[in-house]
Amino acid sequence: MRSLSSENPDPDVLWRLDMFYTAVGLAIEERSGLVTPPMMEMKPMGASDDCFSRPGGWSLCRDIHRFGFETFRKLAEAGTKPVDDATAAIEAYPDVTRA
């Protein structure tokens, strides 16, 4: 297995990640009416530098170079889950989300 410890992810991969989460944010905004700017900053994490972190504690490790989807349907399915989860949280806690 290839380690990313000595190299940075391909800029195209980072662009795909950015576009995916930007689209998720736009879909959340469309459903909820709340502005949801993407918050993504990729930076090396840990001593081995083979993991990258996102705000909120998410991390993309080792296989970041494989980010992508085989079909548009799989892309849509992957994006639908975080949109549905965020929309449910917004509906469950409307006062918090509009504070």
PDB file of C-alpha atoms in Angstrom:
ATOM      1  CA  MET A   1       0.000   0.000   0.000  1.00  0.00           C
ATOM      2  CA  ARG A   2       1.297   3.415  -0.973  1.00  0.00           C
ATOM      3  CA  SER A   3       1.898   5.791   1.906  1.00  0.00           C
ATOM      4  CA  LEU A   4       1.279   9.502   1.566  1.00  0.00           C
ATOM      5  CA  SER A   5       3.955  10.300   4.136  1.00  0.00           C
ATOM      6  CA  SER A   6       6.382  11.589   1.518  1.00  0.00           C
ATOM      7  CA  GLU A   7       3.932  13.224  -0.895  1.00  0.00           C
ATOM      8  CA  ASN A   8       0.944  15.533  -0.861  1.00  0.00           C
ATOM      9  CA  PRO A   9      -2.412  14.543  -2.344  1.00  0.00           C
ATOM     10  CA  ASP A  10      -2.904  15.372  -5.997  1.00  0.00           C
ATOM     11  CA  PRO A  11      -4.468  18.842  -6.500  1.00  0.00           C
ATOM     12  CA  ASP A  12      -7.231  17.224  -8.587  1.00  0.00           C
ATOM     13  CA  VAL A  13      -8.210  15.042  -5.628  1.00  0.00           C
ATOM     14  CA  LEU A  14      -8.347  18.061  -3.337  1.00  0.00           C
ATOM     15  CA  TRP A  15     -10.459  19.872  -5.927  1.00  0.00           C
ATOM     16  CA  ARG A  16     -12.898  16.914  -6.085  1.00  0.00           C
ATOM     17  CA  LEU A  17     -13.172  16.898  -2.283  1.00  0.00           C
ATOM     18  CA  ASP A  18     -13.803  20.636  -2.273  1.00  0.00           C
ATOM     19  CA  MET A  19     -16.475  20.381  -4.995  1.00  0.00           C
ATOM     20  CA  PHE A  20     -18.201  17.480  -3.245  1.00  0.00           C
ATOM     21  CA  TYR A  21     -18.514  19.302   0.079  1.00  0.00           C
ATOM     22  CA  THR A  22     -19.414  22.587  -1.634  1.00  0.00           C
ATOM     23  CA  ALA A  23     -22.289  20.787  -3.373  1.00  0.00           C
ATOM     24  CA  VAL A  24     -23.373  19.247  -0.055  1.00  0.00           C
ATOM     25  CA  GLY A  25     -23.377  22.705   1.528  1.00  0.00           C
ATOM     26  CA  LEU A  26     -25.407  24.188  -1.329  1.00  0.00           C
ATOM     27  CA  ALA A  27     -27.983  21.397  -1.071  1.00  0.00           C
ATOM     28  CA  ILE A  28     -28.296  21.974   2.689  1.00  0.00           C
ATOM     29  CA  GLU A  29     -28.740  25.694   2.043  1.00  0.00           C
ATOM     30  CA  GLU A  30     -31.407  25.004  -0.570  1.00  0.00           C
ATOM     31  CA  ARG A  31     -33.386  22.751   1.794  1.00  0.00           C
ATOM     32  CA  SER A  32     -33.026  24.814   4.949  1.00  0.00           C
ATOM     33  CA  GLY A  33     -32.637  28.394   3.777  1.00  0.00           C
ATOM     34  CA  LEU A  34     -29.523  28.658   5.963  1.00  0.00           C
ATOM     35  CA  VAL A  35     -26.209  29.652   4.445  1.00  0.00           C
ATOM     36  CA  THR A  36     -23.759  26.804   4.885  1.00  0.00           C
ATOM     37  CA  PRO A  37     -20.351  27.831   3.598  1.00  0.00           C
ATOM     38  CA  PRO A  38     -17.924  24.969   3.059  1.00  0.00           C
ATOM     39  CA  MET A  39     -15.350  24.706   5.814  1.00  0.00           C
ATOM     40  CA  MET A  40     -12.551  22.583   4.547  1.00  0.00           C
ATOM     41  CA  GLU A  41      -8.876  22.976   5.119  1.00  0.00           C
ATOM     42  CA  MET A  42      -6.610  20.134   4.225  1.00  0.00           C
ATOM     43  CA  LYS A  43      -3.431  19.983   6.244  1.00  0.00           C
ATOM     44  CA  PRO A  44      -1.027  17.273   7.327  1.00  0.00           C
ATOM     45  CA  MET A  45      -1.867  15.755  10.682  1.00  0.00           C
ATOM     46  CA  GLY A  46       0.250  13.724  13.078  1.00  0.00           C
ATOM     47  CA  ALA A  47       3.895  12.818  13.063  1.00  0.00           C
ATOM     48  CA  SER A  48       3.651  10.526  10.066  1.00  0.00           C
ATOM     49  CA  ASP A  49       2.013  13.158   7.817  1.00  0.00           C
ATOM     50  CA  ASP A  50      -0.086  10.451   6.198  1.00  0.00           C
ATOM     51  CA  CYS A  51      -3.426  11.757   7.373  1.00  0.00           C
ATOM     52  CA  PHE A  52      -5.299  14.955   6.641  1.00  0.00           C
ATOM     53  CA  SER A  53      -7.857  16.519   8.947  1.00  0.00           C
ATOM     54  CA  ARG A  54     -11.035  18.506   8.366  1.00  0.00           C
ATOM     55  CA  PRO A  55     -12.742  20.840  10.810  1.00  0.00           C
ATOM     56  CA  GLY A  56     -15.068  18.946  13.106  1.00  0.00           C
ATOM     57  CA  GLY A  57     -12.615  16.119  13.649  1.00  0.00           C
ATOM     58  CA  TRP A  58     -13.136  14.327  10.351  1.00  0.00           C
ATOM     59  CA  SER A  59     -10.046  12.874   8.801  1.00  0.00           C
ATOM     60  CA  LEU A  60      -9.153  11.455   5.436  1.00  0.00           C
ATOM     61  CA  CYS A  61      -6.267   9.073   5.779  1.00  0.00           C
ATOM     62  CA  ARG A  62      -4.059   7.082   3.446  1.00  0.00           C
ATOM     63  CA  ASP A  63      -6.655   6.506   0.705  1.00  0.00           C
ATOM     64  CA  ILE A  64      -7.311  10.160  -0.032  1.00  0.00           C
ATOM     65  CA  HIS A  65      -5.814   9.673  -3.490  1.00  0.00           C
ATOM     66  CA  ARG A  66      -8.741   7.348  -4.289  1.00  0.00           C
ATOM     67  CA  PHE A  67     -11.504   9.864  -3.523  1.00  0.00           C
ATOM     68  CA  GLY A  68     -14.065   9.671  -6.265  1.00  0.00           C
ATOM     69  CA  PHE A  69     -17.107   7.738  -7.365  1.00  0.00           C
ATOM     70  CA  GLU A  70     -17.612   5.068 -10.012  1.00  0.00           C
ATOM     71  CA  THR A  71     -20.922   6.507 -11.188  1.00  0.00           C
ATOM     72  CA  PHE A  72     -22.962   9.673 -10.807  1.00  0.00           C
ATOM     73  CA  ARG A  73     -25.570   7.634  -8.916  1.00  0.00           C
ATOM     74  CA  LYS A  74     -22.973   6.648  -6.287  1.00  0.00           C
ATOM     75  CA  LEU A  75     -21.860  10.270  -6.083  1.00  0.00           C
ATOM     76  CA  ALA A  76     -25.464  11.368  -5.523  1.00  0.00           C
ATOM     77  CA  GLU A  77     -26.019   8.687  -2.886  1.00  0.00           C
ATOM     78  CA  ALA A  78     -22.851   9.700  -1.025  1.00  0.00           C
ATOM     79  CA  GLY A  79     -23.896  13.350  -1.039  1.00  0.00           C
ATOM     80  CA  THR A  80     -27.479  12.686  -0.019  1.00  0.00           C
ATOM     81  CA  LYS A  81     -26.571  11.205   3.372  1.00  0.00           C
ATOM     82  CA  PRO A  82     -24.775  14.271   4.821  1.00  0.00           C
ATOM     83  CA  VAL A  83     -27.478  16.537   3.375  1.00  0.00           C
ATOM     84  CA  ASP A  84     -30.233  14.439   4.978  1.00  0.00           C
ATOM     85  CA  ASP A  85     -28.341  14.280   8.295  1.00  0.00           C
ATOM     86  CA  ALA A  86     -27.743  18.039   8.372  1.00  0.00           C
ATOM     87  CA  THR A  87     -31.331  18.811   7.415  1.00  0.00           C
ATOM     88  CA  ALA A  88     -32.613  16.532  10.185  1.00  0.00           C
ATOM     89  CA  ALA A  89     -30.354  18.265  12.723  1.00  0.00           C
ATOM     90  CA  ILE A  90     -31.532  21.693  11.549  1.00  0.00           C
ATOM     91  CA  GLU A  91     -35.169  20.626  11.890  1.00  0.00           C
ATOM     92  CA  ALA A  92     -34.551  19.041  15.310  1.00  0.00           C
ATOM     93  CA  TYR A  93     -32.766  22.136  16.709  1.00  0.00           C
ATOM     94  CA  PRO A  94     -34.126  25.155  14.807  1.00  0.00           C
ATOM     95  CA  ASP A  95     -33.316  27.661  17.561  1.00  0.00           C
ATOM     96  CA  VAL A  96     -29.686  26.559  17.706  1.00  0.00           C
ATOM     97  CA  THR A  97     -29.195  26.626  13.962  1.00  0.00           C
ATOM     98  CA  ARG A  98     -30.682  30.119  13.642  1.00  0.00           C
ATOM     99  CA  ALA A  99     -28.877  31.616  16.640  1.00  0.00           C
TER     100      ALA A  99
END
